[in-house]
mmCIF file of C-alpha atoms in Angstrom:
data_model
loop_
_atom_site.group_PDB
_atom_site.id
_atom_site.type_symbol
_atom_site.label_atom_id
_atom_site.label_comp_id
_atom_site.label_asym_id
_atom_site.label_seq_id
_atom_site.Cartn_x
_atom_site.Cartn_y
_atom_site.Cartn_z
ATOM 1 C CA UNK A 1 80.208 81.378 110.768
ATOM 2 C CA UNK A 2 82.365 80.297 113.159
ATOM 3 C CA UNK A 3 86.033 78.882 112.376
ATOM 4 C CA UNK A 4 86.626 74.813 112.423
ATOM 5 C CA UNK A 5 89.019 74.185 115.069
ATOM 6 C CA UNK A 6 90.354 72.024 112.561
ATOM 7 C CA UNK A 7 91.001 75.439 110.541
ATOM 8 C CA UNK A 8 94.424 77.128 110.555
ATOM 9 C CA UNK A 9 93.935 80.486 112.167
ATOM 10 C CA UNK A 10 97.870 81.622 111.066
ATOM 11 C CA UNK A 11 98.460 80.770 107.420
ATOM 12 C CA UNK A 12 102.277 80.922 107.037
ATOM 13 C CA UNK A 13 103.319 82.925 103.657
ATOM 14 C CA UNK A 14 104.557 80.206 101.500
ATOM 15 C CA UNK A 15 108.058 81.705 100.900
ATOM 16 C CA UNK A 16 109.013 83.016 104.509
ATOM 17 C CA UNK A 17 111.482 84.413 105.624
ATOM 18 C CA UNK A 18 110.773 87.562 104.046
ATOM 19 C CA UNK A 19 113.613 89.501 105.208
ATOM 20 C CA UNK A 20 117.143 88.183 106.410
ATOM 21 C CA UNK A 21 120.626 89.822 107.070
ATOM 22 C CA UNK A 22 121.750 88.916 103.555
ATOM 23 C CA UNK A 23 119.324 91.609 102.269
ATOM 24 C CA UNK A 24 121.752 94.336 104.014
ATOM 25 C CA UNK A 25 124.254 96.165 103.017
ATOM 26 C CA UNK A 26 127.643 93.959 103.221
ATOM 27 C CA UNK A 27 129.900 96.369 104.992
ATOM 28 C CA UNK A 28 127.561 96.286 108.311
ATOM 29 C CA UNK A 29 128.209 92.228 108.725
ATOM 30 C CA UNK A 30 124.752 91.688 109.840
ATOM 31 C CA UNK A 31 124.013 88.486 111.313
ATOM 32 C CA UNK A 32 120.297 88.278 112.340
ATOM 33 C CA UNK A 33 116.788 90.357 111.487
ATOM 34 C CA UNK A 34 114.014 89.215 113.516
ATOM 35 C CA UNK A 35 111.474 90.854 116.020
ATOM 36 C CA UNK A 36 110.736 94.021 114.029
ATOM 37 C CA UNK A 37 107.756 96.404 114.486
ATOM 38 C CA UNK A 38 105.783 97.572 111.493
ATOM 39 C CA UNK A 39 103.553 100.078 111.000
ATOM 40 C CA UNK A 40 101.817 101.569 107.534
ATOM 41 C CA UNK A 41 103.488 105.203 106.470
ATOM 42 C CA UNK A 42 102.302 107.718 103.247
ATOM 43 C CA UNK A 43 100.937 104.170 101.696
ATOM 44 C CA UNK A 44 103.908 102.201 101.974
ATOM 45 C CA UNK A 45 104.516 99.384 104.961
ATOM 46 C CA UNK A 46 107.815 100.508 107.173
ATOM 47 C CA UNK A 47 109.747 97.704 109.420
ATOM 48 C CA UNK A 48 111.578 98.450 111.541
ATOM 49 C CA UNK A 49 114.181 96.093 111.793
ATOM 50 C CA UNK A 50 115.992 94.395 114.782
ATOM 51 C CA UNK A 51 119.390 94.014 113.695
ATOM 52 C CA UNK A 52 122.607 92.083 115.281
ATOM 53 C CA UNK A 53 125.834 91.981 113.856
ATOM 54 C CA UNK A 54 128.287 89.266 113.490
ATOM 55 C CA UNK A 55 129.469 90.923 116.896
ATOM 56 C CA UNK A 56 126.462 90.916 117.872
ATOM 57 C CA UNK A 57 125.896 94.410 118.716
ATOM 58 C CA UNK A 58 122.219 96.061 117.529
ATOM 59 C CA UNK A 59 120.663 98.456 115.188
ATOM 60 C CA UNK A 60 117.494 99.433 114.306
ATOM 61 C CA UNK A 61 116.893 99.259 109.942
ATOM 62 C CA UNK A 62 113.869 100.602 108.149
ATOM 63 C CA UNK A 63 112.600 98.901 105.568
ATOM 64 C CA UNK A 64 110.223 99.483 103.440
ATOM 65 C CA UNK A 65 107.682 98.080 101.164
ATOM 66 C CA UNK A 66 104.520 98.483 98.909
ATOM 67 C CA UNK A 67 102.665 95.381 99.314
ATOM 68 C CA UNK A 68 103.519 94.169 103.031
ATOM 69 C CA UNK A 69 105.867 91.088 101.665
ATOM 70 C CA UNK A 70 109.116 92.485 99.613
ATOM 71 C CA UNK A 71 110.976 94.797 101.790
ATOM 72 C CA UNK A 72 114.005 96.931 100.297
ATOM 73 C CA UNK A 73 116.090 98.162 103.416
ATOM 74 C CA UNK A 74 117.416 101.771 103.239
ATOM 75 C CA UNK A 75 120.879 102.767 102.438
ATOM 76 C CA UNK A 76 121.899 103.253 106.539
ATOM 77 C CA UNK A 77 120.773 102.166 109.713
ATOM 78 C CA UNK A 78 118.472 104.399 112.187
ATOM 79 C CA UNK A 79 120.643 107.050 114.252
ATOM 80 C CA UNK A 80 120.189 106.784 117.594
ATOM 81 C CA UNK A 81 121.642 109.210 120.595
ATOM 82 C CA UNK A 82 124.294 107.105 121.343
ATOM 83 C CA UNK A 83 126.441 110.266 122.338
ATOM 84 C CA UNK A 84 123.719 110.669 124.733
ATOM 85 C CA UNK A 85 125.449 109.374 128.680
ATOM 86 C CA UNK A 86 122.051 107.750 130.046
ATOM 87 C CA UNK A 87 121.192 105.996 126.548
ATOM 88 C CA UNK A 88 124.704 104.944 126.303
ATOM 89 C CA UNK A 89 124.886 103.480 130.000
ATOM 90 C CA UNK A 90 121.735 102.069 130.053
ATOM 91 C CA UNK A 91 121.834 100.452 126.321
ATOM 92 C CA UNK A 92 125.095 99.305 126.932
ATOM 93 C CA UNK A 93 124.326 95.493 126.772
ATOM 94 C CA UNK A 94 121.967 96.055 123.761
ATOM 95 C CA UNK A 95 118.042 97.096 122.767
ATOM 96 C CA UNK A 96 115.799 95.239 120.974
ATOM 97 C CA UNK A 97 112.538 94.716 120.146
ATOM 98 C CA UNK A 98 110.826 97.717 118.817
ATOM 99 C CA UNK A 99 106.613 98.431 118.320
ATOM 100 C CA UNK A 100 105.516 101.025 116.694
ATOM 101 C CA UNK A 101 102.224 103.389 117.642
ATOM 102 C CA UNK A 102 100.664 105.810 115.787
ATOM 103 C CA UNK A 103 98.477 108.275 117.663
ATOM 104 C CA UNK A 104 97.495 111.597 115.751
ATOM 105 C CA UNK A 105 100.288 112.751 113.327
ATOM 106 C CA UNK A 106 103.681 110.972 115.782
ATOM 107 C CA UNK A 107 104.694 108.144 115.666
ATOM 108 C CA UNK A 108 105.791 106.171 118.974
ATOM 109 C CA UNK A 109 108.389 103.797 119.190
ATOM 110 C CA UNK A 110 109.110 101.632 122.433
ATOM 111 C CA UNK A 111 111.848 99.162 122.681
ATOM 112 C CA UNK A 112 113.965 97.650 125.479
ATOM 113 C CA UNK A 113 117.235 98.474 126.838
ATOM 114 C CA UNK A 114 119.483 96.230 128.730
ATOM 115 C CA UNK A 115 122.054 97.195 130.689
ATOM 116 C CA UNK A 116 124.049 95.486 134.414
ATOM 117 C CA UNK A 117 121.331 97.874 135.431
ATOM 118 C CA UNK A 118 118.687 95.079 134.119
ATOM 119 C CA UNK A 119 115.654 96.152 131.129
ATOM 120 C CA UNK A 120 114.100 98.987 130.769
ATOM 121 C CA UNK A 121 111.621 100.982 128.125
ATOM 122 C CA UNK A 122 112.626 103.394 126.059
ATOM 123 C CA UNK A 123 110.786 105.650 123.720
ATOM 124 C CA UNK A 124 111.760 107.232 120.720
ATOM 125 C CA UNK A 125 108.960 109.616 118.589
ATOM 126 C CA UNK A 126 109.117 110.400 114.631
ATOM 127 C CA UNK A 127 106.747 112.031 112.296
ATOM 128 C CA UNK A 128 108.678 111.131 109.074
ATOM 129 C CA UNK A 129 111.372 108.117 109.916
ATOM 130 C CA UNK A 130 114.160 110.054 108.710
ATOM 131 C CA UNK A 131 114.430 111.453 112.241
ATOM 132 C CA UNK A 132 113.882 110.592 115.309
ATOM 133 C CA UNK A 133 113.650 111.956 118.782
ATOM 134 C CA UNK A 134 113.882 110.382 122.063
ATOM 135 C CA UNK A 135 111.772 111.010 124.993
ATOM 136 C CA UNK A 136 114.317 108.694 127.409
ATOM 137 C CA UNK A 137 113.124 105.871 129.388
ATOM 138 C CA UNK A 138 109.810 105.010 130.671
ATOM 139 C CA UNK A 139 110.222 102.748 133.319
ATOM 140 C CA UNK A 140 111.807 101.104 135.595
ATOM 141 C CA UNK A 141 113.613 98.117 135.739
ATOM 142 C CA UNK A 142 113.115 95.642 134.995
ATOM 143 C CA UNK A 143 110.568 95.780 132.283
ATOM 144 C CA UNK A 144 110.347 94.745 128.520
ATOM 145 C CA UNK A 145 107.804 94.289 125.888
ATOM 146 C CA UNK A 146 106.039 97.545 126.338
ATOM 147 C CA UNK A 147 103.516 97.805 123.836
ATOM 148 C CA UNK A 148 101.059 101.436 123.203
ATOM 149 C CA UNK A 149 97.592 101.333 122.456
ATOM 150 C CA UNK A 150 97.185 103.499 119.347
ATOM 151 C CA UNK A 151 94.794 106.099 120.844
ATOM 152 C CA UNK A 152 93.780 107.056 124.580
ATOM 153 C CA UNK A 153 91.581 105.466 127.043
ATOM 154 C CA UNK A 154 89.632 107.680 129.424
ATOM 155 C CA UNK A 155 92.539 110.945 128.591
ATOM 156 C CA UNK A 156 95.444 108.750 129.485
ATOM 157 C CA UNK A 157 98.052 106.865 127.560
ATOM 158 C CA UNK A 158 97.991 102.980 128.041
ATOM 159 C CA UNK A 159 100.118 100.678 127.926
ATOM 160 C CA UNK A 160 100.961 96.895 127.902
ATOM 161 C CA UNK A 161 104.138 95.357 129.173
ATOM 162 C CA UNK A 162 105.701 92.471 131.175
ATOM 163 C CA UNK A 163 107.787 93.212 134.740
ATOM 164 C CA UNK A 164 110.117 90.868 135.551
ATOM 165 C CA UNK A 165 109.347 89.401 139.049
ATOM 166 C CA UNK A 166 110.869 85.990 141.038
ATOM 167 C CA UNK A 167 111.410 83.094 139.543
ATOM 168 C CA UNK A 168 111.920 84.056 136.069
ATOM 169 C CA UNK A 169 108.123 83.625 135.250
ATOM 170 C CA UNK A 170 106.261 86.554 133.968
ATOM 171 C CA UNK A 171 102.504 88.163 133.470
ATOM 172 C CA UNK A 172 101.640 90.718 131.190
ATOM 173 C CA UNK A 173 100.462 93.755 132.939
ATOM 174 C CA UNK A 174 98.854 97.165 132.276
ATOM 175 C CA UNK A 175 99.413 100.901 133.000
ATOM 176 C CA UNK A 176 98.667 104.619 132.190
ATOM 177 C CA UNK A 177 100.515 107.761 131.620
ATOM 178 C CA UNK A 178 98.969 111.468 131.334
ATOM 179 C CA UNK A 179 102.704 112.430 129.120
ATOM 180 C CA UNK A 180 104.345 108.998 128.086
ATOM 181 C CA UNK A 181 106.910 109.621 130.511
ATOM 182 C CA UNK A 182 105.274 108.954 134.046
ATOM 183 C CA UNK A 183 103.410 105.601 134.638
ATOM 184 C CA UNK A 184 101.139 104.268 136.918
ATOM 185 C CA UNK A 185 97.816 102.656 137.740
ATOM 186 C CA UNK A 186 99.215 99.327 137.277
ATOM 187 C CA UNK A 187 97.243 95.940 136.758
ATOM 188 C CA UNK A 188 98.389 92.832 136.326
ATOM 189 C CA UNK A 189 95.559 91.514 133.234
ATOM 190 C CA UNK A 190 97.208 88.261 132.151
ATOM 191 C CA UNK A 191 98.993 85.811 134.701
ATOM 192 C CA UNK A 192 101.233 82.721 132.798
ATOM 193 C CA UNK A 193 99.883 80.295 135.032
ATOM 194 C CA UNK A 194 95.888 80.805 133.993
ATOM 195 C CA UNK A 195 95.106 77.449 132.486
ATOM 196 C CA UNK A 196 98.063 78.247 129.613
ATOM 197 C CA UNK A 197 99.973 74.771 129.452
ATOM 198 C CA UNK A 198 101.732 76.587 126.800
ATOM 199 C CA UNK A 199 102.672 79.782 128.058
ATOM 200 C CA UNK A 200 103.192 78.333 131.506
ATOM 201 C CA UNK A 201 106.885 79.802 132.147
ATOM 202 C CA UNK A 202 105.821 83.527 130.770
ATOM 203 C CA UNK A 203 104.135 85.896 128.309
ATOM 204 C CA UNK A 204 104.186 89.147 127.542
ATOM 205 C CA UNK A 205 102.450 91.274 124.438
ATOM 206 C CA UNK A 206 104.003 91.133 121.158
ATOM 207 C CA UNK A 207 101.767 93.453 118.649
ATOM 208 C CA UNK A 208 100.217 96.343 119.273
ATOM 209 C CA UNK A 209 96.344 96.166 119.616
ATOM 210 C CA UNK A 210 93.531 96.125 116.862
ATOM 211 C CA UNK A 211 90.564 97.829 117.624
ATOM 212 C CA UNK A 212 87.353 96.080 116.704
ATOM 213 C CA UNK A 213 83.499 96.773 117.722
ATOM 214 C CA UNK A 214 84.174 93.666 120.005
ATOM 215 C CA UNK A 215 87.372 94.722 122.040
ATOM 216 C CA UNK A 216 90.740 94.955 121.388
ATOM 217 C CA UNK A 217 92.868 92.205 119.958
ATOM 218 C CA UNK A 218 95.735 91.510 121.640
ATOM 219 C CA UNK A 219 98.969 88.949 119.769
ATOM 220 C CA UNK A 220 100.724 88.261 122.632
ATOM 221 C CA UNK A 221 103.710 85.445 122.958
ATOM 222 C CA UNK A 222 104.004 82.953 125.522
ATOM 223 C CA UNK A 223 106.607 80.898 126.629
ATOM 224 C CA UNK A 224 107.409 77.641 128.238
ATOM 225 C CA UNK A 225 110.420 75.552 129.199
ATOM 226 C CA UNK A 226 111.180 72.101 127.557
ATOM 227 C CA UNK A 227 113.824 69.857 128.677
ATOM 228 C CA UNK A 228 116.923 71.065 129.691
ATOM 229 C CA UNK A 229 115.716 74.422 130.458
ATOM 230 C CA UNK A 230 114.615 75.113 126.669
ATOM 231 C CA UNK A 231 112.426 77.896 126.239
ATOM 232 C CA UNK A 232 110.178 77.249 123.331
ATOM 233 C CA UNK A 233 107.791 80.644 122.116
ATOM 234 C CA UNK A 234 104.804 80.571 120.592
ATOM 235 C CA UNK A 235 101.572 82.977 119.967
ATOM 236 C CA UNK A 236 97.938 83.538 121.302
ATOM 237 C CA UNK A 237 95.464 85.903 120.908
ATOM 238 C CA UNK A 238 93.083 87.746 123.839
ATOM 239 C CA UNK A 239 90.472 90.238 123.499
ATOM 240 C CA UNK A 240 90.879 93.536 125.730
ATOM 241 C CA UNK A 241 87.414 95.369 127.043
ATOM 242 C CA UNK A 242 87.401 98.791 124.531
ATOM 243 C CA UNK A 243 87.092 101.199 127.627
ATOM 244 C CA UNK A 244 89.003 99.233 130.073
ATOM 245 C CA UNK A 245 91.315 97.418 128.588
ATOM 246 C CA UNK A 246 92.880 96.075 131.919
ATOM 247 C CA UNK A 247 89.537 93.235 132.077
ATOM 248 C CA UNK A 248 89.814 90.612 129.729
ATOM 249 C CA UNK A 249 86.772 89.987 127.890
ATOM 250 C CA UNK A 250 87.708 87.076 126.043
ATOM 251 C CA UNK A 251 90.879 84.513 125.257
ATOM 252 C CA UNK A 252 91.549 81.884 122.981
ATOM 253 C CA UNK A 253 93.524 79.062 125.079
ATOM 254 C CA UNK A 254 95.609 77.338 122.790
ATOM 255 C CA UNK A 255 97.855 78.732 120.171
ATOM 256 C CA UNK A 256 97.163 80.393 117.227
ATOM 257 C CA UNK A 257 100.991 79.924 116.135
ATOM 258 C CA UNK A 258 104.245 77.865 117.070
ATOM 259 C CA UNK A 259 107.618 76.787 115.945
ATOM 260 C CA UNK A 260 107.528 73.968 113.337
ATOM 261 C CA UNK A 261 108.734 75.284 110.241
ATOM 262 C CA UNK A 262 113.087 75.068 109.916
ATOM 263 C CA UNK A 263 113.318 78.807 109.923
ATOM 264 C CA UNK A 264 111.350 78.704 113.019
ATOM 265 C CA UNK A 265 113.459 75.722 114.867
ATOM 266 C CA UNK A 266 116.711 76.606 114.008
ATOM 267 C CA UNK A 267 118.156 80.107 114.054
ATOM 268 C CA UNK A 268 120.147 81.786 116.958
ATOM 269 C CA UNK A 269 117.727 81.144 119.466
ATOM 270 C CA UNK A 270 115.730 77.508 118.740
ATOM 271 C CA UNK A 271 111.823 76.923 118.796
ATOM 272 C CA UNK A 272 110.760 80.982 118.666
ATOM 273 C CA UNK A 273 107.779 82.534 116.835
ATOM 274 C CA UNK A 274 107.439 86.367 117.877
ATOM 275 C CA UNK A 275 105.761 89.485 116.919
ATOM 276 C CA UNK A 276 106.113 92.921 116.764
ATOM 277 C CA UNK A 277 103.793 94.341 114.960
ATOM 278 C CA UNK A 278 100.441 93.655 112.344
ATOM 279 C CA UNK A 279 99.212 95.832 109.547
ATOM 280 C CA UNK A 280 95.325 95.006 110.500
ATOM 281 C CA UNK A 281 93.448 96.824 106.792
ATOM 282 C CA UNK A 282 90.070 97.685 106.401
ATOM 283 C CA UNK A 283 88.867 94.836 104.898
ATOM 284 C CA UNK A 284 89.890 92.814 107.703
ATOM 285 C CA UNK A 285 92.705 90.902 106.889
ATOM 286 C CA UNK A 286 95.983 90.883 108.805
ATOM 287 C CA UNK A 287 99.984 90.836 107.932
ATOM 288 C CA UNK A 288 100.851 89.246 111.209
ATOM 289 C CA UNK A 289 104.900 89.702 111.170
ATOM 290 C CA UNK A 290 107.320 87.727 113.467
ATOM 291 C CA UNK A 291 110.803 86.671 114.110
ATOM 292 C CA UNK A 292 112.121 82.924 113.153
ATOM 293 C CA UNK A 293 114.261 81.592 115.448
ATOM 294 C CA UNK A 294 115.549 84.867 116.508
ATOM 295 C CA UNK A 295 117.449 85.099 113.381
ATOM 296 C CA UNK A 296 115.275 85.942 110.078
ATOM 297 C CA UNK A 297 111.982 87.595 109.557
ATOM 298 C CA UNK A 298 108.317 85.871 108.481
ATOM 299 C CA UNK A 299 105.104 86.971 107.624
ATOM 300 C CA UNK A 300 101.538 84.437 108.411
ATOM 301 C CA UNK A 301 98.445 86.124 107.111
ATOM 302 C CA UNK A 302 94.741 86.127 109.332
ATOM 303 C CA UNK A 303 91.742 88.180 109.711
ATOM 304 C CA UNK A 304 89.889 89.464 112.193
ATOM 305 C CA UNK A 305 87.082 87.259 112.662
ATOM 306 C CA UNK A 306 89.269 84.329 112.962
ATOM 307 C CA UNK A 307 90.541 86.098 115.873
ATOM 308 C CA UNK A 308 87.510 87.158 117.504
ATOM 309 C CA UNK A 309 86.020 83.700 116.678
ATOM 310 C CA UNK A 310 88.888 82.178 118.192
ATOM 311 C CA UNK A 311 88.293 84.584 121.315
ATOM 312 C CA UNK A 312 84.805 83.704 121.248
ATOM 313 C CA UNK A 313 85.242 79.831 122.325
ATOM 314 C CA UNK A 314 86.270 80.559 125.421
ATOM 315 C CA UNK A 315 85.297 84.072 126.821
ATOM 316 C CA UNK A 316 86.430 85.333 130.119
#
């Protein structure tokens, strides 16, 4: 049956924010957790957090969990090879915003780094989350939001992202890689300014694909500017041909989730829902997991066929 339009297709959990800087240890003064990837790890749920201090500098937290909604952090945060000279000088503003991949036995991390340089990818691999090694950067800049497919199309690697181009307006594009490291074949699959009112400033992907019979789901966030040059960020959903991802099959044109909770309003950045990551399980329900505000984390719960019946009203 199809869903009502007058049918929630997001159902916010009913005690959000599920995990906040007050859940850390006190001696790192952490300020914000928001934007974290997730992915599901020897049958627990792992985020990976997006931290800020109170001087605002980042680190990356697992957490961890057994049912998808109370998260105990570890004791310390992630190392990372800050000793190394190009992660230092090209990390130097901050990174952010990791999604996690799991193809075969690694796991794949990208996240952005920003630097006077501009944003770039970088890509960091683990097989157990107690260490992790990385690969270095994957693009160019100036490029954020990279997002992996969890297994390959056609032998390659693929990817989702969003270059920055004129303007400060953005589209969310495509590529492949034979080795994670070199990209190319690049498509531009989603422009801002198709029909969107609400995404009419930018978007770029957010979680990392679901595979269904029907095409790959893709949670992507989309932007546009209020008055006084307020950005305010919100969610949609698009389904992704299986074997070539860069045609879209199908897209739902309104918004499957936006700020209007407090948590979601207020918060270091105003007006921002945004994902990282979804634990997608058999049955076909789905943890969709996304920063408030820039400053805590939330959980909404949906299902596939809300998504594909969303999809389904207005195919390609």
């Amino acid at each position: 049956m199809k869903r009502q339009s007058s049918d929630p297709i997001v159902i916010r959990y009913e005690h959000n924010p599920i995990l906040s800087a007050r859940d850390f240890p006190p001696e790192y003064r952490i300020e914000y957790c928001f934007n974290s990837g997730v992915v599901e790890f020897d049958n627990r749920i792992l985020m990976m957090c997006r931290l800020e201090n109170k001087a605002l500098r980042p680190l990356f937290w697992i957490a961890e969990s057994e049912d998808g909604i109370r998260f105990t952090p570890r004791p310390a945060p992630v190392k990372l090879p800050i000793d190394d000279p190009d992660f230092r000088e090209y990390t130097s503003a901050t990174f952010y915003d990791p999604r996690i991949t799991r193809i075969g036995d690694i796991y794949y991390i990208i996240h952005a780094a920003h630097s006077s340089h501009g944003c770039r990818l970088s890509l960091l691999e683990t097989t157990d989350f107690d260490s992790f090694n990385w690969r270095g950067f994957i693009s160019q800049p100036d490029n954020r939001n990279g997002v992996l497919f969890p297994e390959k199309i056609k032998g390659l690697y693929c990817r989702l992202d969003r270059p920055n181009t004129e303007g400060q307006f953005g589209d969310m594009w495509i590529s492949y890689s034979p080795d994670l490291i070199h990209w190319g074949q690049s498509k531009c699959v989603l422009r801002n300014s198709d029909r969107m009112q609400w995404a009419y400033t930018k978007i770029g992907p957010g979680a990392v694909p679901i595979r269904t019979p029907q095409g790959w789901l893709n949670i992507y966030h989309g932007v546009r500017t209020m008055c006084s040059s307020h950005y305010l960020y919100s969610l949609g959903v698009c389904l992704h041909d299986l074997d070539d991802p860069s045609r879209i099959a199908a897209r739902y044109d309104g918004m499957i989730l936006t700020p209007e909770k407090e948590y979601e309003l207020v918060g270091q950045t105003p007006s921002v829902v945004f994902t990282c990551g979804v634990i997608a399980q058999e049955n076909g329900n789905i943890k969709l997991y996304y920063g408030g505000a820039d400053a805590v984390m939330c959980l909404g719960f949906t299902t596939v066929d809300k998504l594909l019946d969303a999809c389904a009203l207005h195919p390609a």
